[in-house]
Coordinates of C-alpha atoms and ligand atoms in Angstrom, one line a residue:
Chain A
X1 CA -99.3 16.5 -131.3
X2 CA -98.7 12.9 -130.8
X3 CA -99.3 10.4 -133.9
X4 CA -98.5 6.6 -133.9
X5 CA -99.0 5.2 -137.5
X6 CA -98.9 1.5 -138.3
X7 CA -97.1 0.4 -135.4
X8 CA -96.2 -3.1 -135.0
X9 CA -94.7 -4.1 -132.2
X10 CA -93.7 -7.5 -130.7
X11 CA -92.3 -9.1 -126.9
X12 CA -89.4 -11.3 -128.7
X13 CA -91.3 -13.2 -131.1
X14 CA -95.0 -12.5 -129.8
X15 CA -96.1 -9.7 -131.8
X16 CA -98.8 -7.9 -129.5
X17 CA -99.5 -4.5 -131.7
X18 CA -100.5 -4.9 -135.2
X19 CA -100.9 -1.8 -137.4
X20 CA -102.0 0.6 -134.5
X21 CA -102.4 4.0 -135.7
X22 CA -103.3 6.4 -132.9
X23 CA -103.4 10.3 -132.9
X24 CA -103.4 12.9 -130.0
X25 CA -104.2 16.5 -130.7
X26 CA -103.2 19.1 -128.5
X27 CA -105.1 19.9 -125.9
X28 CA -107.6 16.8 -126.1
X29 CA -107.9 13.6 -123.3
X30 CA -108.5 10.6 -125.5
X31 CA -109.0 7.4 -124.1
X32 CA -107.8 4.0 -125.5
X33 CA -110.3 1.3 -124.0
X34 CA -110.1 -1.9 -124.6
X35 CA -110.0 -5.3 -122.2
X36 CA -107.5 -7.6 -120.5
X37 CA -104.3 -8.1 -123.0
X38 CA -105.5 -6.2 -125.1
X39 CA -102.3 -4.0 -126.0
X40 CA -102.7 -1.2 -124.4
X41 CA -100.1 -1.0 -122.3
X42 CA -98.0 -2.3 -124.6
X43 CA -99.0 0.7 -126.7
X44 CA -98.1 3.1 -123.7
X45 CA -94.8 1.4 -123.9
X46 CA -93.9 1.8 -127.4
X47 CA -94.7 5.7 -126.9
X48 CA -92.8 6.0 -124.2
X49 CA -89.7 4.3 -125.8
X50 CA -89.1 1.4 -123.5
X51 CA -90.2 -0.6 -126.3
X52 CA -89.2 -0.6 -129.9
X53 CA -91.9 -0.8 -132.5
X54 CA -90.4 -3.7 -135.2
X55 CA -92.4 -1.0 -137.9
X56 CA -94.1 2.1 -138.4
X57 CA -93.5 5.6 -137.1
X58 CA -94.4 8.0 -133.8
X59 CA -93.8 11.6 -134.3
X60 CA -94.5 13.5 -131.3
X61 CA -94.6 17.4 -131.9
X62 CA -91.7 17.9 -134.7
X63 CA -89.9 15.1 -133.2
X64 CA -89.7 11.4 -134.4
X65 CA -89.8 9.3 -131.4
X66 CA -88.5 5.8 -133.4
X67 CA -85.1 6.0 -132.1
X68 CA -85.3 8.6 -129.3
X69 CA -84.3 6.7 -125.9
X70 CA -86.9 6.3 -123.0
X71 CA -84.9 8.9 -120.8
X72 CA -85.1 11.3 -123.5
X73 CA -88.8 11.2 -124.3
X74 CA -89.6 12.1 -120.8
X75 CA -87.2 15.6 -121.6
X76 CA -89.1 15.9 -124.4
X77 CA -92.6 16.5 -122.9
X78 CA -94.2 13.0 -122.1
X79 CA -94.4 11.8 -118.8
X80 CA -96.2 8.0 -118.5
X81 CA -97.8 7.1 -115.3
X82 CA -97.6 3.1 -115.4
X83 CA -99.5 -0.2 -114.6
X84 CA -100.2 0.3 -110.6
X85 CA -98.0 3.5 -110.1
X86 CA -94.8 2.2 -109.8
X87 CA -94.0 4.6 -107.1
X88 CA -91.3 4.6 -104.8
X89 CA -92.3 2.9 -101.8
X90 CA -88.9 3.3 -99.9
X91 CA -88.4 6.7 -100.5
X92 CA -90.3 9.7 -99.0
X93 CA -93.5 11.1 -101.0
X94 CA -91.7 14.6 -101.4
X95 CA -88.3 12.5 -102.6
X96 CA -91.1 10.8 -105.0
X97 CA -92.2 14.0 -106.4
X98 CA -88.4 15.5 -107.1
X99 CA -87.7 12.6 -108.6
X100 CA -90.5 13.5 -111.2
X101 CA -88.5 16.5 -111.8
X102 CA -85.6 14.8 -112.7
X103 CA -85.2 16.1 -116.3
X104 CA -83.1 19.7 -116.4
X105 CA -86.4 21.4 -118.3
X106 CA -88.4 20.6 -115.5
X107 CA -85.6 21.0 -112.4
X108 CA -85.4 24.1 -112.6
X109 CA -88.7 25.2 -112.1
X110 CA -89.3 22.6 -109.4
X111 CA -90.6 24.2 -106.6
X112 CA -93.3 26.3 -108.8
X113 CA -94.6 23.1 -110.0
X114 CA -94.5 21.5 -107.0
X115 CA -97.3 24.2 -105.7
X116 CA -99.3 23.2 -108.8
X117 CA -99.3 19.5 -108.1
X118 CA -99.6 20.0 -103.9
X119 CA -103.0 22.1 -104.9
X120 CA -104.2 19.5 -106.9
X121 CA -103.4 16.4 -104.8
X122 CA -103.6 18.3 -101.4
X123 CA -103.1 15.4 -99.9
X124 CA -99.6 14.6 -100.8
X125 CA -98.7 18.1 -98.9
X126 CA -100.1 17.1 -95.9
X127 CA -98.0 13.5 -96.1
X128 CA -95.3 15.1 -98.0
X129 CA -92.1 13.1 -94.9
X130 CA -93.9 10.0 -94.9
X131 CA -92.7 6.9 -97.0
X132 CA -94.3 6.2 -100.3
X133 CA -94.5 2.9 -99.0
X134 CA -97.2 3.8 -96.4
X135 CA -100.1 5.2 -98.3
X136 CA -103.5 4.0 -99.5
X137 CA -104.1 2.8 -103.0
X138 CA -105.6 6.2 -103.4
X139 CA -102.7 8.3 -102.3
X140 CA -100.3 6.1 -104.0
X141 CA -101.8 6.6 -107.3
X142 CA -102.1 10.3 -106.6
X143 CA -98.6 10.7 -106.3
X144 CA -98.2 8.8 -109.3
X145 CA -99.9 11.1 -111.2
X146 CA -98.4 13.8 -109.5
X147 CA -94.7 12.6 -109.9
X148 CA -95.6 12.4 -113.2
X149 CA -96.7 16.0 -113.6
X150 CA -93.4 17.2 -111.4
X151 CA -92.1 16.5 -114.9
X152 CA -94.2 19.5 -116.7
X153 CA -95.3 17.0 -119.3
X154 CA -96.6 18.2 -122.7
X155 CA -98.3 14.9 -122.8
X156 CA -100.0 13.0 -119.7
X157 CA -99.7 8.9 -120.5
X158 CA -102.2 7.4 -118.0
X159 CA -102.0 3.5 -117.6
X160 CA -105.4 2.5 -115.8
X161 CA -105.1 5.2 -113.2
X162 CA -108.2 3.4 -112.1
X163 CA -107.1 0.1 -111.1
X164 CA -107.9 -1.1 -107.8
X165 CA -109.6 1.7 -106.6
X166 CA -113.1 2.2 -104.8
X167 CA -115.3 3.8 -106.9
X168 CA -115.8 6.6 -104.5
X169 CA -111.8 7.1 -105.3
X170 CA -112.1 6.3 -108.9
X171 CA -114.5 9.4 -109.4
X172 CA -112.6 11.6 -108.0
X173 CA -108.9 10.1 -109.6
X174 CA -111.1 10.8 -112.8
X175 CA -112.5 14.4 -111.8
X176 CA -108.4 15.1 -111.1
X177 CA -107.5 13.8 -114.3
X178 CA -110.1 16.3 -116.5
X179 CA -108.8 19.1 -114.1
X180 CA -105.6 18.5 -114.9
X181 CA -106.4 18.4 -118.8
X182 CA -108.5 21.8 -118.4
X183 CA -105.2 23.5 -117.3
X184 CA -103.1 22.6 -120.4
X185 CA -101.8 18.7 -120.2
X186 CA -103.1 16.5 -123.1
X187 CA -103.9 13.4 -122.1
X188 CA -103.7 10.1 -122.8
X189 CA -105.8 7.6 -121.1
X190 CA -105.5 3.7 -121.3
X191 CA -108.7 2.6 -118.8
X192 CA -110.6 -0.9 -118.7
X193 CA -113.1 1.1 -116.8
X194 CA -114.6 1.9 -120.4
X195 CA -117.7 3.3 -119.3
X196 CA -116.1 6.1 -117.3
X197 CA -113.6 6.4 -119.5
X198 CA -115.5 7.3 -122.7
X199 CA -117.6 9.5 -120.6
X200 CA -114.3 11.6 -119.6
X201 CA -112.6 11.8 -123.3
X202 CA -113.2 14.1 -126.0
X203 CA -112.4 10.8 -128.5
X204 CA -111.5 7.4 -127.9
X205 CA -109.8 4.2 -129.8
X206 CA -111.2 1.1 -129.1
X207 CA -108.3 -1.8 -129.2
X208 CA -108.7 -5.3 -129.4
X209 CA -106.3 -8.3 -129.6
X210 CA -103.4 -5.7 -130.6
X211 CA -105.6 -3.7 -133.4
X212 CA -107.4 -0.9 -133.3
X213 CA -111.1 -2.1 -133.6
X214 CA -112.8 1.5 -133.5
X215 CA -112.4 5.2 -133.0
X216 CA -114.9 8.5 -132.6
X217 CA -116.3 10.6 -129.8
X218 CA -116.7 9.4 -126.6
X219 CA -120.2 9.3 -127.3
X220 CA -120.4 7.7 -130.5
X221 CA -118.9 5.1 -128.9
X222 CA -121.1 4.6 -125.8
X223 CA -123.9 4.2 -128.5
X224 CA -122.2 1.8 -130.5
X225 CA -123.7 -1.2 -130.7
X226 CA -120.9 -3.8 -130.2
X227 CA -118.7 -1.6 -128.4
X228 CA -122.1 -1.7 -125.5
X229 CA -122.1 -5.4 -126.0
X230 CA -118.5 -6.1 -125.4
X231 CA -117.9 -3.7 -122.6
X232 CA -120.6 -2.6 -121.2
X233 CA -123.2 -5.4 -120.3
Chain B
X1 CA -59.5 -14.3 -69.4
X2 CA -61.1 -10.2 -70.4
X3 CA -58.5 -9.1 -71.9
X4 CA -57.4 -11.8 -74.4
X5 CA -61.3 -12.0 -75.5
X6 CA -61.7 -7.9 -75.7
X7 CA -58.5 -8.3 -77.6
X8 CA -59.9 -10.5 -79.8
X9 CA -63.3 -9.2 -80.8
X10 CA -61.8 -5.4 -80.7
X11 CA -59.7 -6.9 -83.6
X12 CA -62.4 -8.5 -85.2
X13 CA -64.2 -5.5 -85.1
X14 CA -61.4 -3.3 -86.6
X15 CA -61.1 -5.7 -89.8
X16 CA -64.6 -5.9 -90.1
X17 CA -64.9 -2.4 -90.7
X18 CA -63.1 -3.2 -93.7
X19 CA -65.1 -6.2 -94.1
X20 CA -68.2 -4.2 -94.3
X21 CA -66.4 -1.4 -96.8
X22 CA -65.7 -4.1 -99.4
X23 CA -69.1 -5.2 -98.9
X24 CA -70.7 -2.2 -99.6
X25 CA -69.0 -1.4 -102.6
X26 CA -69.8 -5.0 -104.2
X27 CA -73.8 -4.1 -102.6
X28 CA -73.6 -1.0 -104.3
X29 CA -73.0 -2.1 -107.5
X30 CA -75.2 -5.0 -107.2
X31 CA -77.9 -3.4 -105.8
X32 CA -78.3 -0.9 -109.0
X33 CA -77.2 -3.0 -111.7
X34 CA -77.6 -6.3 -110.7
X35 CA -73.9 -7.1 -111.5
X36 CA -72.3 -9.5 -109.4
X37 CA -68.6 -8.7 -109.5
X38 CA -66.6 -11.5 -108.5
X39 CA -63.2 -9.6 -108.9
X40 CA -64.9 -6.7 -106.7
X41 CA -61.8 -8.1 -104.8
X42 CA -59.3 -8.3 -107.4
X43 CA -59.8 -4.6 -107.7
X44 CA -59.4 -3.8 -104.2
X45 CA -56.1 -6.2 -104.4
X46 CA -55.1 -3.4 -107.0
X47 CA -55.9 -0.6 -104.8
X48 CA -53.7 -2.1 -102.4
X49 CA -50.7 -2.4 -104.6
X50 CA -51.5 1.1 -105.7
X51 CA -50.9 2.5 -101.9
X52 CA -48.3 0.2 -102.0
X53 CA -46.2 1.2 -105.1
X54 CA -46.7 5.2 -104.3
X55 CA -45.4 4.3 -100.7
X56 CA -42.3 2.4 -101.2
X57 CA -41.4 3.7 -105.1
X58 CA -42.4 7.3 -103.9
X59 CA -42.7 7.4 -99.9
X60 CA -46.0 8.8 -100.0
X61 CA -47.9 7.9 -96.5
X62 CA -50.6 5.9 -97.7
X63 CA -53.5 7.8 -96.5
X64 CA -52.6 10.5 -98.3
X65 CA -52.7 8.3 -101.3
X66 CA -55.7 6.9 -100.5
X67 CA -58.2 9.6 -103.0
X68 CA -55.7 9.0 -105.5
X69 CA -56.3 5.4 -105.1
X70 CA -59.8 5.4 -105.4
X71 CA -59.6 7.7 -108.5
X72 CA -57.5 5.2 -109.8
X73 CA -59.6 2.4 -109.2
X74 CA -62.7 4.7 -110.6
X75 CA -60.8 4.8 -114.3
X76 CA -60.3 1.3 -114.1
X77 CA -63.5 1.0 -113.1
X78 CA -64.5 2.7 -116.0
X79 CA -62.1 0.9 -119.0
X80 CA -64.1 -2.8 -117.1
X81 CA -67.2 -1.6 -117.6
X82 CA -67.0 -0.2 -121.1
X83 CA -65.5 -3.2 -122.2
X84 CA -67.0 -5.6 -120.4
X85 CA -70.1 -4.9 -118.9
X86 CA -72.0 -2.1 -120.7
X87 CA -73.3 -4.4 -123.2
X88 CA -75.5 -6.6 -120.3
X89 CA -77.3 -3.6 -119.2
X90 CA -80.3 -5.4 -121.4
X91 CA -80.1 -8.7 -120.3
X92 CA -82.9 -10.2 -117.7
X93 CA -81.4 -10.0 -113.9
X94 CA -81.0 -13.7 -113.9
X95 CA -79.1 -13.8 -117.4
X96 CA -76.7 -10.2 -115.5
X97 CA -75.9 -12.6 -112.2
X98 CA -75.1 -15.7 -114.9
X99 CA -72.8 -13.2 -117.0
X100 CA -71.2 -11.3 -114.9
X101 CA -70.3 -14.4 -112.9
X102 CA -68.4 -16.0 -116.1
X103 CA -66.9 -12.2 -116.8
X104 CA -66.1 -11.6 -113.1
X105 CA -64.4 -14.8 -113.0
X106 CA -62.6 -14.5 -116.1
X107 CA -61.4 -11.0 -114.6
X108 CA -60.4 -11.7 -111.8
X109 CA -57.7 -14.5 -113.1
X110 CA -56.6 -11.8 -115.2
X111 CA -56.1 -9.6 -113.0
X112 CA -54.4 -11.9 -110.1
X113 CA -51.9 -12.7 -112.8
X114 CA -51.1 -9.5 -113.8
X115 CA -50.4 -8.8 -110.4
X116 CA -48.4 -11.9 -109.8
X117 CA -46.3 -10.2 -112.9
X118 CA -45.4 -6.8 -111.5
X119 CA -45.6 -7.8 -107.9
X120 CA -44.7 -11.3 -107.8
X121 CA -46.4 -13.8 -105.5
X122 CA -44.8 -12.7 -101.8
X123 CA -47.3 -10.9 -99.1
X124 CA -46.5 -7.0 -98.9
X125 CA -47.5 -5.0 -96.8
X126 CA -47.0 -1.3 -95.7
X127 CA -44.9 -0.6 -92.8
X128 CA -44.7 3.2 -91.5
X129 CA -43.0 5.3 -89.1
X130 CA -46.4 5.3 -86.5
X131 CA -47.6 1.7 -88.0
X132 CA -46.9 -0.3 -84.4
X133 CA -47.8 3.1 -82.5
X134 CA -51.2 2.0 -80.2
X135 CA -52.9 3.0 -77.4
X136 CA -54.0 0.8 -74.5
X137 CA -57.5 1.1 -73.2
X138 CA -58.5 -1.3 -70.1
X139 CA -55.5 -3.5 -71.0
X140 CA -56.6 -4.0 -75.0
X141 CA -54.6 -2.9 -77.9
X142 CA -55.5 -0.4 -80.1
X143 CA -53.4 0.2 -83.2
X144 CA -53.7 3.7 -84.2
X145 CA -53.6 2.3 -88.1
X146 CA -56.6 0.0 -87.9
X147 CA -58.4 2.7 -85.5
X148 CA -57.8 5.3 -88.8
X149 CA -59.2 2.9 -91.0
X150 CA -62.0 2.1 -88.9
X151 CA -63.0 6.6 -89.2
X152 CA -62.0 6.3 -92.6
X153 CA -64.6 3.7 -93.6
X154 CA -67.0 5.6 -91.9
X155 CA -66.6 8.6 -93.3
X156 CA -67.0 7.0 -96.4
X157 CA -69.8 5.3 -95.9
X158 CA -71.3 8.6 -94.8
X159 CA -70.0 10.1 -97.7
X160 CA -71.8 7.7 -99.7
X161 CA -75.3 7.9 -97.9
X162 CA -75.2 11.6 -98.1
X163 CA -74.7 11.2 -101.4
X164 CA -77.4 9.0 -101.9
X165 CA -80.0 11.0 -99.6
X166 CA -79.2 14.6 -100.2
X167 CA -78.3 14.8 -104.2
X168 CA -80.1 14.3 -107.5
X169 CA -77.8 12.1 -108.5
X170 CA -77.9 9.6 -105.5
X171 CA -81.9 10.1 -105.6
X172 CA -81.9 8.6 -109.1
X173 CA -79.9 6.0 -107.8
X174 CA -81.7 4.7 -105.5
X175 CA -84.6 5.1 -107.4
X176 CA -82.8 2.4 -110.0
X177 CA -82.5 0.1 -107.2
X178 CA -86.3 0.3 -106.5
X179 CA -87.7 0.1 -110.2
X180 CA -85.0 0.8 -112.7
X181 CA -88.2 1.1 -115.3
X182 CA -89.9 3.5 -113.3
X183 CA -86.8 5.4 -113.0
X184 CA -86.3 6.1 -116.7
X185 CA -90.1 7.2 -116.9
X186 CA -88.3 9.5 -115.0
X187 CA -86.3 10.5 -117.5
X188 CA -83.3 9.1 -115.4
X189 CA -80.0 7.6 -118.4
X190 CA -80.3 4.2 -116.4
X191 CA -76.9 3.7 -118.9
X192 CA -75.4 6.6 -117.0
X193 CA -76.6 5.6 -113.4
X194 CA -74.9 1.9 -114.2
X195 CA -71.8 3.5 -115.1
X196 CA -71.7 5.7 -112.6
X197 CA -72.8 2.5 -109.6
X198 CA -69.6 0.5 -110.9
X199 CA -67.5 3.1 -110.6
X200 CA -68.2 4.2 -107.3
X201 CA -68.1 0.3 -106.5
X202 CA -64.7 0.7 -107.8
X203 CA -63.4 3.3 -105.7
X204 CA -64.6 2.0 -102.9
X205 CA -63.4 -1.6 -103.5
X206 CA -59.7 1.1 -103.9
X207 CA -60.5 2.7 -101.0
X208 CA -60.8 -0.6 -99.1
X209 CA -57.6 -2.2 -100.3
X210 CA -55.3 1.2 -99.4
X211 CA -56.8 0.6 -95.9
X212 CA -55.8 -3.2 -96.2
X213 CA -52.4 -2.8 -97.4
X214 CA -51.4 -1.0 -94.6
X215 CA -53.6 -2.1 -91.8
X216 CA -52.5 -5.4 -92.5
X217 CA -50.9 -7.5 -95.8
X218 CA -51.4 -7.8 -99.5
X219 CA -51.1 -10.6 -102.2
X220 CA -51.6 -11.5 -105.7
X221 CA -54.2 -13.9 -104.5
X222 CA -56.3 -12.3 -101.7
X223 CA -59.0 -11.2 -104.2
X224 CA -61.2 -14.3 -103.9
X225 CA -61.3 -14.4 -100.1
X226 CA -62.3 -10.6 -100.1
X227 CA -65.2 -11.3 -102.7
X228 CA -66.3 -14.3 -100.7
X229 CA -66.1 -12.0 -97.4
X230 CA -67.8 -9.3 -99.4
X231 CA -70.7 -11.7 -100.7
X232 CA -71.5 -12.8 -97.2
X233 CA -71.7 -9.8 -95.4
X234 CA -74.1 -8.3 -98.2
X235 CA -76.3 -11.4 -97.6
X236 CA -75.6 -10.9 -94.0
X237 CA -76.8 -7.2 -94.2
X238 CA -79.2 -7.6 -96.4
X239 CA -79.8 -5.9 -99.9
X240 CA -80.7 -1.6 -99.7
X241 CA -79.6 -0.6 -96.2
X242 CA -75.6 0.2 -96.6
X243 CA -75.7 1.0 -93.1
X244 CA -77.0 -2.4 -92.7
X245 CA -74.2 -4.1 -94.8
X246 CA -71.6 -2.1 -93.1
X247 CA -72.9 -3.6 -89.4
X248 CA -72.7 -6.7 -91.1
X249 CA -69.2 -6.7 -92.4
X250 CA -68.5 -5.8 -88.1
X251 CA -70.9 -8.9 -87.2
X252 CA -68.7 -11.2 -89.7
X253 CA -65.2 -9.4 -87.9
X254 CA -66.0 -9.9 -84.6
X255 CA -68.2 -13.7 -85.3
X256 CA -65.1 -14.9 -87.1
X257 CA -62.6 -13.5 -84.3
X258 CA -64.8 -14.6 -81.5
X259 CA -64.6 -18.2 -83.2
X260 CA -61.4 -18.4 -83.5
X261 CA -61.0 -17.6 -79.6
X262 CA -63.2 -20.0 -78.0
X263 CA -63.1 -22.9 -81.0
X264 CA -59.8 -23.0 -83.3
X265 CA -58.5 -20.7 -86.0
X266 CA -59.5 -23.1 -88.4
X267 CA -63.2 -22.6 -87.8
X268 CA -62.4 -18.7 -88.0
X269 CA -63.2 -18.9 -91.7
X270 CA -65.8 -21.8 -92.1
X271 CA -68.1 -19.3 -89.3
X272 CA -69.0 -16.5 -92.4
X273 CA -70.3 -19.5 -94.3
X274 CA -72.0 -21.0 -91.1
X275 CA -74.0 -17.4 -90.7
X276 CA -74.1 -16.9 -94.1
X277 CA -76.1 -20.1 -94.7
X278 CA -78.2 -19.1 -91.6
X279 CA -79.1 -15.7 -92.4
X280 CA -80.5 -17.0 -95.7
X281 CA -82.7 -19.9 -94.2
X282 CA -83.7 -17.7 -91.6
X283 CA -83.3 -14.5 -92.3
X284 CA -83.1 -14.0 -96.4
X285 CA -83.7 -9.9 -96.5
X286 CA -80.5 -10.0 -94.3
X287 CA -80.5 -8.9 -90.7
X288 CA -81.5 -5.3 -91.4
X289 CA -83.0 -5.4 -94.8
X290 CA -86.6 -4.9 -94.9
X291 CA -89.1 -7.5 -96.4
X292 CA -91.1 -4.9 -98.2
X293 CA -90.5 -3.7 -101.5
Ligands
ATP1 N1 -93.1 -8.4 -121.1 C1 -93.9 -9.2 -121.9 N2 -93.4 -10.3 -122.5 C2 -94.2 -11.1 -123.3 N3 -95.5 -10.8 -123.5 C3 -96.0 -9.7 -122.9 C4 -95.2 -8.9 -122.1 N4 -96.0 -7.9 -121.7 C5 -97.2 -8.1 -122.2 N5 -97.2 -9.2 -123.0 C6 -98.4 -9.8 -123.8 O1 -98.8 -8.8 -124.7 C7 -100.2 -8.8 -124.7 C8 -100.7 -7.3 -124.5 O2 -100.3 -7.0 -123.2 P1 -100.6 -5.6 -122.6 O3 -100.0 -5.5 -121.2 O4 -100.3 -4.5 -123.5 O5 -102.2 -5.6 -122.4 P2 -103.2 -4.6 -121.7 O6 -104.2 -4.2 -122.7 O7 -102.4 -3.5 -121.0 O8 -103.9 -5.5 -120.6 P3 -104.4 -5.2 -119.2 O9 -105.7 -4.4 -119.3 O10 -104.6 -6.5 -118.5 O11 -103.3 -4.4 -118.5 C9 -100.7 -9.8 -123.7 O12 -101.1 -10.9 -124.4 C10 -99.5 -10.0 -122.9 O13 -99.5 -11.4 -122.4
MG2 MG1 -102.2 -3.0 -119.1

């Protein structure tokens, strides 16, 4: 579904990906695990087209993604939720959510999805008038995730949905997030949390200092000796 | 003693409403694409000569020129930003205010001497068959042309927030103003929402100068001090709450008339700089923004 091969990609004159090659079958939640500065948002960025890989190619169904703009990604099936949410603290949570359904694909069936997301995050239903602004850390990376879906995504781009978050919270952000990939969204999900992370995915890419240091099952990975070392104590 | 004052600050009040129009148009812009438009009051000089031209070379009563006006502005708006500021959309905020600074600048000579051309240098201004009609309330002077203008820059600015509330549109507006990255995860053209920002900025800034030319006088050369005016009532407002920048442009109006009661006409336009320098050691979200992002 989604395939990144030999990307480089570079802030200015810091190159920060090197030869990243990444692939996302249908219907799988993969995780990409890796620590601080590593690249993976960076990676997240490049798929979502806010930045331009200086080489190598993303094809993303039939389409090829290298000179698609951001906006028309998103109408294309792949919805990103950021670093920290990103949500819109001074508008309401329901404003938040239509906003998600921005795209004409996914605007006209607003009001059906809408349903779908208020049954996952019930939560957002009941404080559907208040400001964005005014939630926990919790709720505000619920309705990230669920802004996010408003756009029917194909493709689910999560960016440490984790981040911040109690671990009470972060088990059940995570339970949300396989609940959502049982009903049809492929996932893609960038956690430091790599423990919980490789647990949750059907395959994971391990990615250090901008390359892509190791791949397999989530539980190949858990076993493997310096991926324990680095990340897991 | 009451009357002269009421007089006075029931003036101020009426011109700040225009005050607070021009403001809102250069906040509007600002606010979504960082953009500071210095000739945001060259253009609302132009819509002012428009109103005037269709009144004395056609007779047409200026309010009823007035959409035409701000349509006109809107494809002007439209030829300036293609040409000159579509290409910043990329740059870093700081390197947009820097830019657009020179560009504006640059512009707004342009345009003052284009006007100074087909209008020469001489103060117009639009003079009706009701433009002295006013009524008298408690001894105070209300021209009915100033009190139109005072509804019609509300209704705009109602307009405008309906806009921004109620539609898609105006919703992926404001979400540009929050987080103009989120917003195209959105799968919001942030190109198109730019474009469409100026514009609006445009007509507005037409709107304000129809109201202007026939509330009170045009020239070649009032664009700067309407910029300057608009700049300090959006610091004055603070940045995200038009209502906000609207009440300041009426806090500038009635602070500048009230000055020039009690001190000298002289201080009269020194005060907006006074309370602009105030609001931003004391006050820098503005008097009604909010602190909170
Ligand atoms: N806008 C930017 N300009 C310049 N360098 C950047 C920019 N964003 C990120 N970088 C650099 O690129 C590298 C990779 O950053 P990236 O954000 O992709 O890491 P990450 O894996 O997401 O890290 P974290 O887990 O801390 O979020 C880092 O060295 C970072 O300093
Ligand atoms: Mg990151």
């Amino acid at each position: 579904m989604l395939k990144l091969s030999g990307i480089n990609a570079a802030y200015k004159d810091l190159q920060v990906l090197w030869d990243v090659s990444i692939q996302v079958d249908e219907g799988e939640l993969v995780a990409l695990v890796g620590s601080n500065g590593a690249g993976k948002t960076t990676t997240l960025r490049v798929i979502s087209g806010l930045l331009k890989p200086a080489s190598g190619s993303i094809s993303f169904q039939d389409h090829s993604l290298g000179k698609e703009s951001a906006h028309r990604i998103v109408e294309l099936g792949i919805s990103q939720v950021p670093e920290g949410g990103k949500i819109f603290t001074g508008m309401s949570v329901l404003e938040n959510l239509e906003l998600g359904a921005f795209v004409a694909r996914a605007r006209k069936d607003k009001d059906q999805t809408l349903k779908w997301v208020y049954e996952i995050f019930p939560r957002l239903e009941e404080r559907k008038n208040q400001r964005a602004g005014t939630l926990s850390g919790g709720e505000r990376q619920m309705l990230a995730i669920g802004r996010a879906l408003m756009s029917k995504p194909k493709l689910l781009l999560l960016d440490e949905p984790s981040f911040g978050l109690a671990p009470i919270l972060v088990e059940q952000i995570f339970e949300m997030i396989t609940e959502i990939n049982r009903q049809g969204v492929t996932v893609l999900l960038v956690e430091q949390n790599v423990r919980a992370a490789l647990e949750l995915a059907h395959r994971a890419y391990v990615i250090e200092n901008g390359r892509i240091v190791g791949q397999g099952t989530g539980e190949d990975l858990l076993s493997f000796e310096s991926v324990r070392r680095a990340y897991l104590g | 003693m009451f009357v002269p004052l009421a007089q006075s600050l029931v003036f101020g009040l009426l011109v700040g409403a225009l005050y607070g129009l021009a403001a809102v148009g250069l906040s509007l812009v600002f606010g979504v694409t960082k953009f500071l438009n210095v000739a945001h009051g060259e253009l609302l000089m132009l819509g002012g000569y428009a109103s005037f031209w269709a009144f004395t070379l056609r007779g047409v009563d200026p309010f009823l020129t007035l959409p035409l006006t701000m349509v006109f502005l809107l494809v002007i708006g439209v030829v300036l930003y293609k040409l000159l500021f579509a290409h910043m959309v990329k740059l870093t905020e700081e390197a947009k205010i820097q830019n657009t600074l020179l560009v504006g600048f640059g512009l707004s000579l342009i345009l003052q001497n284009v006007a100074l051309r087909l209008w020469t240098a001489d103060t117009r201004g639009i003079t009706t068959s009701y433009s002295r009609m006013a009524f008298t309330f408690l001894g105070v002077r209300f021209p009915i042309v100033r009190v139109a203008s005072l509804g019609i820059a509300l209704i705009a600015l109602f307009a405008l927030d309906l806009f921004l509330r109620r539609t898609y549109t105006g919703k992926a507006l404001r979400a540009t103003v929050e987080n103009w990255e989120a917003a195209t995860l959105m799968g919001i053209d942030i190109q198109r929402v730019y474009l469409l920002s100026f514009v609006m900025g445009a007509a507005l800034a037409g709107a304000a100068g129809c109201l202007v030319s026939v509330g009170y006088s045009i020239d070649p050369g009032m664009g700067m001090s309407w910029t300057l005016k608009g700049l300090i009532v959006m610091v004055l407002g603070g940045l995200g709450s038009f209502m906000g920048t609207f009440v300041g442009g009426i806090v500038l109006g009635v602070t500048e008339s009230a000055t020039g009661y009690f001190l000298t006409l002289t201080y009269r336009e020194v005060v907006g700089l006074v309370l602009f320098i105030l609001v931003l050691v004391f006050r820098p979200q503005g008097l009604f923004g909010t602190k909170e992002r």
